[in-house]
PDB file of C-alpha atoms in Angstrom:
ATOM      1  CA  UNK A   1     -57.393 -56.945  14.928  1.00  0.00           C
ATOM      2  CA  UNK A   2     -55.096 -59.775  16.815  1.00  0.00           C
ATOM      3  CA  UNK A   3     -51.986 -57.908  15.081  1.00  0.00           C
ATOM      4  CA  UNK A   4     -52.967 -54.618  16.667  1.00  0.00           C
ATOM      5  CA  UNK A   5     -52.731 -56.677  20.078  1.00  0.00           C
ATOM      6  CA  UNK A   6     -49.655 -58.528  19.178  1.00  0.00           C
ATOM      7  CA  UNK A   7     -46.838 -57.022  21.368  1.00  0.00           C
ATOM      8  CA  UNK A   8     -44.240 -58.090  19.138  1.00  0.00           C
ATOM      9  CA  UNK A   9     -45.892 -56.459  15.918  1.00  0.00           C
ATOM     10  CA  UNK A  10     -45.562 -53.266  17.263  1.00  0.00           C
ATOM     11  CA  UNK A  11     -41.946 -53.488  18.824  1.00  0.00           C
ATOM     12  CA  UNK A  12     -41.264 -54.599  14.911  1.00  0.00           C
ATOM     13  CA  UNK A  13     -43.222 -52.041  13.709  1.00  0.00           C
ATOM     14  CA  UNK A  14     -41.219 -49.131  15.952  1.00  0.00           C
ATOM     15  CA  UNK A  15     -38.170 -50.156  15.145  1.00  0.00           C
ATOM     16  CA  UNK A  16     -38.621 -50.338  11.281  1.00  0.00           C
ATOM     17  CA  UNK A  17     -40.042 -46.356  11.470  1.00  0.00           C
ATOM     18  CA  UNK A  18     -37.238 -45.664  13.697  1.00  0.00           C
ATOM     19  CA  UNK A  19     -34.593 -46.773  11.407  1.00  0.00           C
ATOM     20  CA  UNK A  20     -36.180 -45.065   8.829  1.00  0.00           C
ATOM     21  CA  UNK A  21     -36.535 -41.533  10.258  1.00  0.00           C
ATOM     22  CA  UNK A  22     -32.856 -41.868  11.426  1.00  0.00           C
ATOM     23  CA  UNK A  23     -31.589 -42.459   8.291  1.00  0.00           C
ATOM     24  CA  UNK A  24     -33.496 -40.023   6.364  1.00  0.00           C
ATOM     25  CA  UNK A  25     -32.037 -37.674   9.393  1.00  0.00           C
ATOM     26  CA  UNK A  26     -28.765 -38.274   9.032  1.00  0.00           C
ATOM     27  CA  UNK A  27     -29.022 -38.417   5.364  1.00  0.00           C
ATOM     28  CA  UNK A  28     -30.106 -34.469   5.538  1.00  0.00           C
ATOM     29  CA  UNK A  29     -28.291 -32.913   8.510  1.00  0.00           C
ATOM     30  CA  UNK A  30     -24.960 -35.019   7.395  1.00  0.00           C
ATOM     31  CA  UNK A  31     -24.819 -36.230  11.094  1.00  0.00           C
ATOM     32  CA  UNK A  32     -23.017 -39.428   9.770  1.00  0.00           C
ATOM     33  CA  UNK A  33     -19.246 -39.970   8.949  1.00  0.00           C
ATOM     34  CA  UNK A  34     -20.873 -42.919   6.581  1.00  0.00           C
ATOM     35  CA  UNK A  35     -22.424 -40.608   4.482  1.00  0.00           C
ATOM     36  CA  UNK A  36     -20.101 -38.202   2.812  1.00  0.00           C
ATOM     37  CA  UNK A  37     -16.078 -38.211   2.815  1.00  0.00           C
ATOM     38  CA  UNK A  38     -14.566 -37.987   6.153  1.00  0.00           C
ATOM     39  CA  UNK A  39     -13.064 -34.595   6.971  1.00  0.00           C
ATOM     40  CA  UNK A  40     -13.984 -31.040   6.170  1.00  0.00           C
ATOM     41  CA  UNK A  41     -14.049 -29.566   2.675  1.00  0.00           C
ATOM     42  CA  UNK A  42     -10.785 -27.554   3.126  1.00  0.00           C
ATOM     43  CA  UNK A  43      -9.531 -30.520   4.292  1.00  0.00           C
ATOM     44  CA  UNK A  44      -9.639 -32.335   1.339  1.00  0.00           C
ATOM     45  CA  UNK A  45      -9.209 -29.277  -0.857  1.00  0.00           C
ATOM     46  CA  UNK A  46      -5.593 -28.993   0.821  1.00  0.00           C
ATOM     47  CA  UNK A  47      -5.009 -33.192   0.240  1.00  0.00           C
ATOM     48  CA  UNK A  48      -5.547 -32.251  -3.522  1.00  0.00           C
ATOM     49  CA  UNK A  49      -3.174 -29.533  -3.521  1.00  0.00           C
ATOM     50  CA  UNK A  50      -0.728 -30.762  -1.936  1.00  0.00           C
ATOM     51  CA  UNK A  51      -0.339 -33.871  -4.702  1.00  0.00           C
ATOM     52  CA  UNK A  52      -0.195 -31.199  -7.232  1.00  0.00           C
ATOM     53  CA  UNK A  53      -0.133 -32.429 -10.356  1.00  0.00           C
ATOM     54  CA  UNK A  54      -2.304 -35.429  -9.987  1.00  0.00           C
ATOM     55  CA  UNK A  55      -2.435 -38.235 -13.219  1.00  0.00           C
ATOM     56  CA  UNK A  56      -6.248 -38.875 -12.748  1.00  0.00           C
ATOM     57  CA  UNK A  57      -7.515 -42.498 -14.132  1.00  0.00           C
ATOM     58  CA  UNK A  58      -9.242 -40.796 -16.985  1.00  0.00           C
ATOM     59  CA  UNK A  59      -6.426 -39.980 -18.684  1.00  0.00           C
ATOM     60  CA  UNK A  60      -5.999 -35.991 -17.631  1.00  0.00           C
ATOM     61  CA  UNK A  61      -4.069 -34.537 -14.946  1.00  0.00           C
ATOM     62  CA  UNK A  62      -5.099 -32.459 -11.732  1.00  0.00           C
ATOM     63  CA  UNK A  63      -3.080 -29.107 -12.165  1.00  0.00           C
ATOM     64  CA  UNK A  64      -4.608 -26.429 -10.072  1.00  0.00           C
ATOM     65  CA  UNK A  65      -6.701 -26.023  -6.758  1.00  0.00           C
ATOM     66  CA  UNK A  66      -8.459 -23.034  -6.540  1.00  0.00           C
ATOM     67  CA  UNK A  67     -10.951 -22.056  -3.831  1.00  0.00           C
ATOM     68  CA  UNK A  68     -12.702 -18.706  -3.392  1.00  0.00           C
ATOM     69  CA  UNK A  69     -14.261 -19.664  -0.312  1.00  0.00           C
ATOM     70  CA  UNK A  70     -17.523 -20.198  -2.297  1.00  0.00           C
ATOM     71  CA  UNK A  71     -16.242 -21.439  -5.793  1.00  0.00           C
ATOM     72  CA  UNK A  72     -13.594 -24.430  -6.063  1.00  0.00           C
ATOM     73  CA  UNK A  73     -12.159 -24.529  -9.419  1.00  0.00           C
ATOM     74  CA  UNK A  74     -10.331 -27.877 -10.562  1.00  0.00           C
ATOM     75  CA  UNK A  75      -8.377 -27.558 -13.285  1.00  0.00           C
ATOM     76  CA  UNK A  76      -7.435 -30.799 -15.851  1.00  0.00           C
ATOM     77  CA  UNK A  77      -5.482 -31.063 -18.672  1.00  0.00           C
ATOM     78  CA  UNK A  78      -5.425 -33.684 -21.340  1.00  0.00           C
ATOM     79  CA  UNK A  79      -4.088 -34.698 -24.209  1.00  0.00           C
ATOM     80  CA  UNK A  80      -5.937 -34.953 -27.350  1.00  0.00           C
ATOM     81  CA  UNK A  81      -6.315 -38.841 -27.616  1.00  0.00           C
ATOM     82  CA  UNK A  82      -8.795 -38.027 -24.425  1.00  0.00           C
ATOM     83  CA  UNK A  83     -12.116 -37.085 -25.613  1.00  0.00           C
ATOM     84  CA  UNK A  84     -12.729 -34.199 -24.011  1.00  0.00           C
ATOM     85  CA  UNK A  85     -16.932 -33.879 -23.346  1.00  0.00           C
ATOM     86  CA  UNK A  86     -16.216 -37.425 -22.365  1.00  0.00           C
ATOM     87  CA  UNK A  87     -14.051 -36.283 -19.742  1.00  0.00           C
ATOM     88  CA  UNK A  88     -16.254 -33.102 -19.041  1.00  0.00           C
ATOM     89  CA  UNK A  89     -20.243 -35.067 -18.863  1.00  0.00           C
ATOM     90  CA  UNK A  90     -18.409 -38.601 -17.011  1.00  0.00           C
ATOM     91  CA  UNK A  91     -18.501 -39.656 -13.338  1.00  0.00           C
ATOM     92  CA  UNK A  92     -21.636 -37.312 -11.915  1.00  0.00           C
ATOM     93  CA  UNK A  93     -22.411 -39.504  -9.663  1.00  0.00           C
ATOM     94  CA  UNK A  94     -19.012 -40.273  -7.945  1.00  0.00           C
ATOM     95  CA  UNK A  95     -18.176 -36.312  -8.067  1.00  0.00           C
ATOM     96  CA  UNK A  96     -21.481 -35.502  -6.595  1.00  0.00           C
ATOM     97  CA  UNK A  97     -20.569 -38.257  -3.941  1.00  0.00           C
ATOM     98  CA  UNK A  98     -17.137 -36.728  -2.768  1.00  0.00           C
ATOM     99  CA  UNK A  99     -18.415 -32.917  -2.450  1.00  0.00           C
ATOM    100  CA  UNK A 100     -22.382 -33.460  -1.805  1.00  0.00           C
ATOM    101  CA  UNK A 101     -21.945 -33.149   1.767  1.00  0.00           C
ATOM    102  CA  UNK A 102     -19.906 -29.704   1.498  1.00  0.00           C
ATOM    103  CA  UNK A 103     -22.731 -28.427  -0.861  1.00  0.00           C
ATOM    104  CA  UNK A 104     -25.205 -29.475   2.010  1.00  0.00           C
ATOM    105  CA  UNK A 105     -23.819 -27.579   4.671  1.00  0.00           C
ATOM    106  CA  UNK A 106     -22.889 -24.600   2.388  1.00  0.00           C
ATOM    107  CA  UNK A 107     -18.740 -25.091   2.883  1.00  0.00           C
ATOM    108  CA  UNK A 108     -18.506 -24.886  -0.937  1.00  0.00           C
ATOM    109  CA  UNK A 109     -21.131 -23.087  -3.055  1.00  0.00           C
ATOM    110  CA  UNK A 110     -20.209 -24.489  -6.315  1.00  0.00           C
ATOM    111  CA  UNK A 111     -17.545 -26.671  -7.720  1.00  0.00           C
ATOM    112  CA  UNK A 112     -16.185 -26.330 -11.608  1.00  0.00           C
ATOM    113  CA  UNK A 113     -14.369 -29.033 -13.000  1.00  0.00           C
ATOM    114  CA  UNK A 114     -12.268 -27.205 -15.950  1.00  0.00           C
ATOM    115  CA  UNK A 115     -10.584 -29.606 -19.098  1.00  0.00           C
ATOM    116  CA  UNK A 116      -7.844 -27.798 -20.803  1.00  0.00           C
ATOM    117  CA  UNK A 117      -6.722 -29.550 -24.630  1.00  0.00           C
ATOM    118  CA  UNK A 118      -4.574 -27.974 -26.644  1.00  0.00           C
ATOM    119  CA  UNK A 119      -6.935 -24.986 -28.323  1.00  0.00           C
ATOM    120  CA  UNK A 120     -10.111 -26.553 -26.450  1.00  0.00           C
ATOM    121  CA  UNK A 121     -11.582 -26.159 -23.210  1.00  0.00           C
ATOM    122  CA  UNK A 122     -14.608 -27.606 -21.852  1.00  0.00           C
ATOM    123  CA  UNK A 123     -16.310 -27.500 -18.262  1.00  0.00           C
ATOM    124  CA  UNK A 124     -18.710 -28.586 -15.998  1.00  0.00           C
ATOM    125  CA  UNK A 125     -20.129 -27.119 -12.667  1.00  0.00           C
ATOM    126  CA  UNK A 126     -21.907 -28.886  -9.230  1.00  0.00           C
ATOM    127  CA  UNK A 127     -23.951 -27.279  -6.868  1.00  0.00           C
ATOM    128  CA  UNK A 128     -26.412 -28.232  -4.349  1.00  0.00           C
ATOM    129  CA  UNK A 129     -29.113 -28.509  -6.620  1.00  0.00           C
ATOM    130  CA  UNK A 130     -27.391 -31.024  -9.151  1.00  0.00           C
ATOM    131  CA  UNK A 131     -26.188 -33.149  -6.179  1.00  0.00           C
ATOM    132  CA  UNK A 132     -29.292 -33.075  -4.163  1.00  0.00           C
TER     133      UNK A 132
END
């Protein structure tokens, strides 16, 4: 009962649920420019295109940029040392990172990464769902 009384306690207690609920409300209205990439999606969809081709650190290269204005398409091609369903099933996480805040707010329905080989192609698609 003397911790129910104890001034400090609560003031403690507050301010633990208060960081709490504002992080889990920033986390889920994307309030925060630490949680996401900085910038819109079409601005970073016109940084990518404008590097056009890109050598990526897997091994393939950025070719093409495409955006609907619900699908963006991004189009790789490697060569065939690259494994390709390596290429196509690696780095969830940090893709879901750069476009899970676009997927929130609905500035990009869906995003298809696309791995041309020579007579192979492979892909792999993000939405909202997958990045939740």
């Amino acid at each position: 009962m003397q911790a129910f009384r104890n001034r400090k306690v609560h003031l403690a207690g507050l301010a633990g649920v208060s960081l709490t609920a504002s992080a889990l409300l920033i986390r889920d209205l994307d309030a925060s420019g630490l949680y996401g990439p900085s910038g819109t999606a079409n601005t970073l969809i016109e940084d990518m295109r404008s590097h056009l081709p890109t050598p990526q650190s897997d091994g393939s290269i950025l070719e093409s940029v495409v955006f609907d204005g619900r699908k963006l398409s991004l189009e790789f091609v490697a060569d065939e040392r690259v494994d390709l369903h390596l290429l196509r099933d690696s780095e969830r996480d940090e893709r879901c990172g750069l476009w899970r805040s676009a997927l929130r707010r609905g500035e990009v329905q869906e995003v298809e990464y696309r791995y041309r080989q020579a007579g192979a192609a492979s892909s792999t698609h993000l939405n909202a769902a997958i990045c939740g």
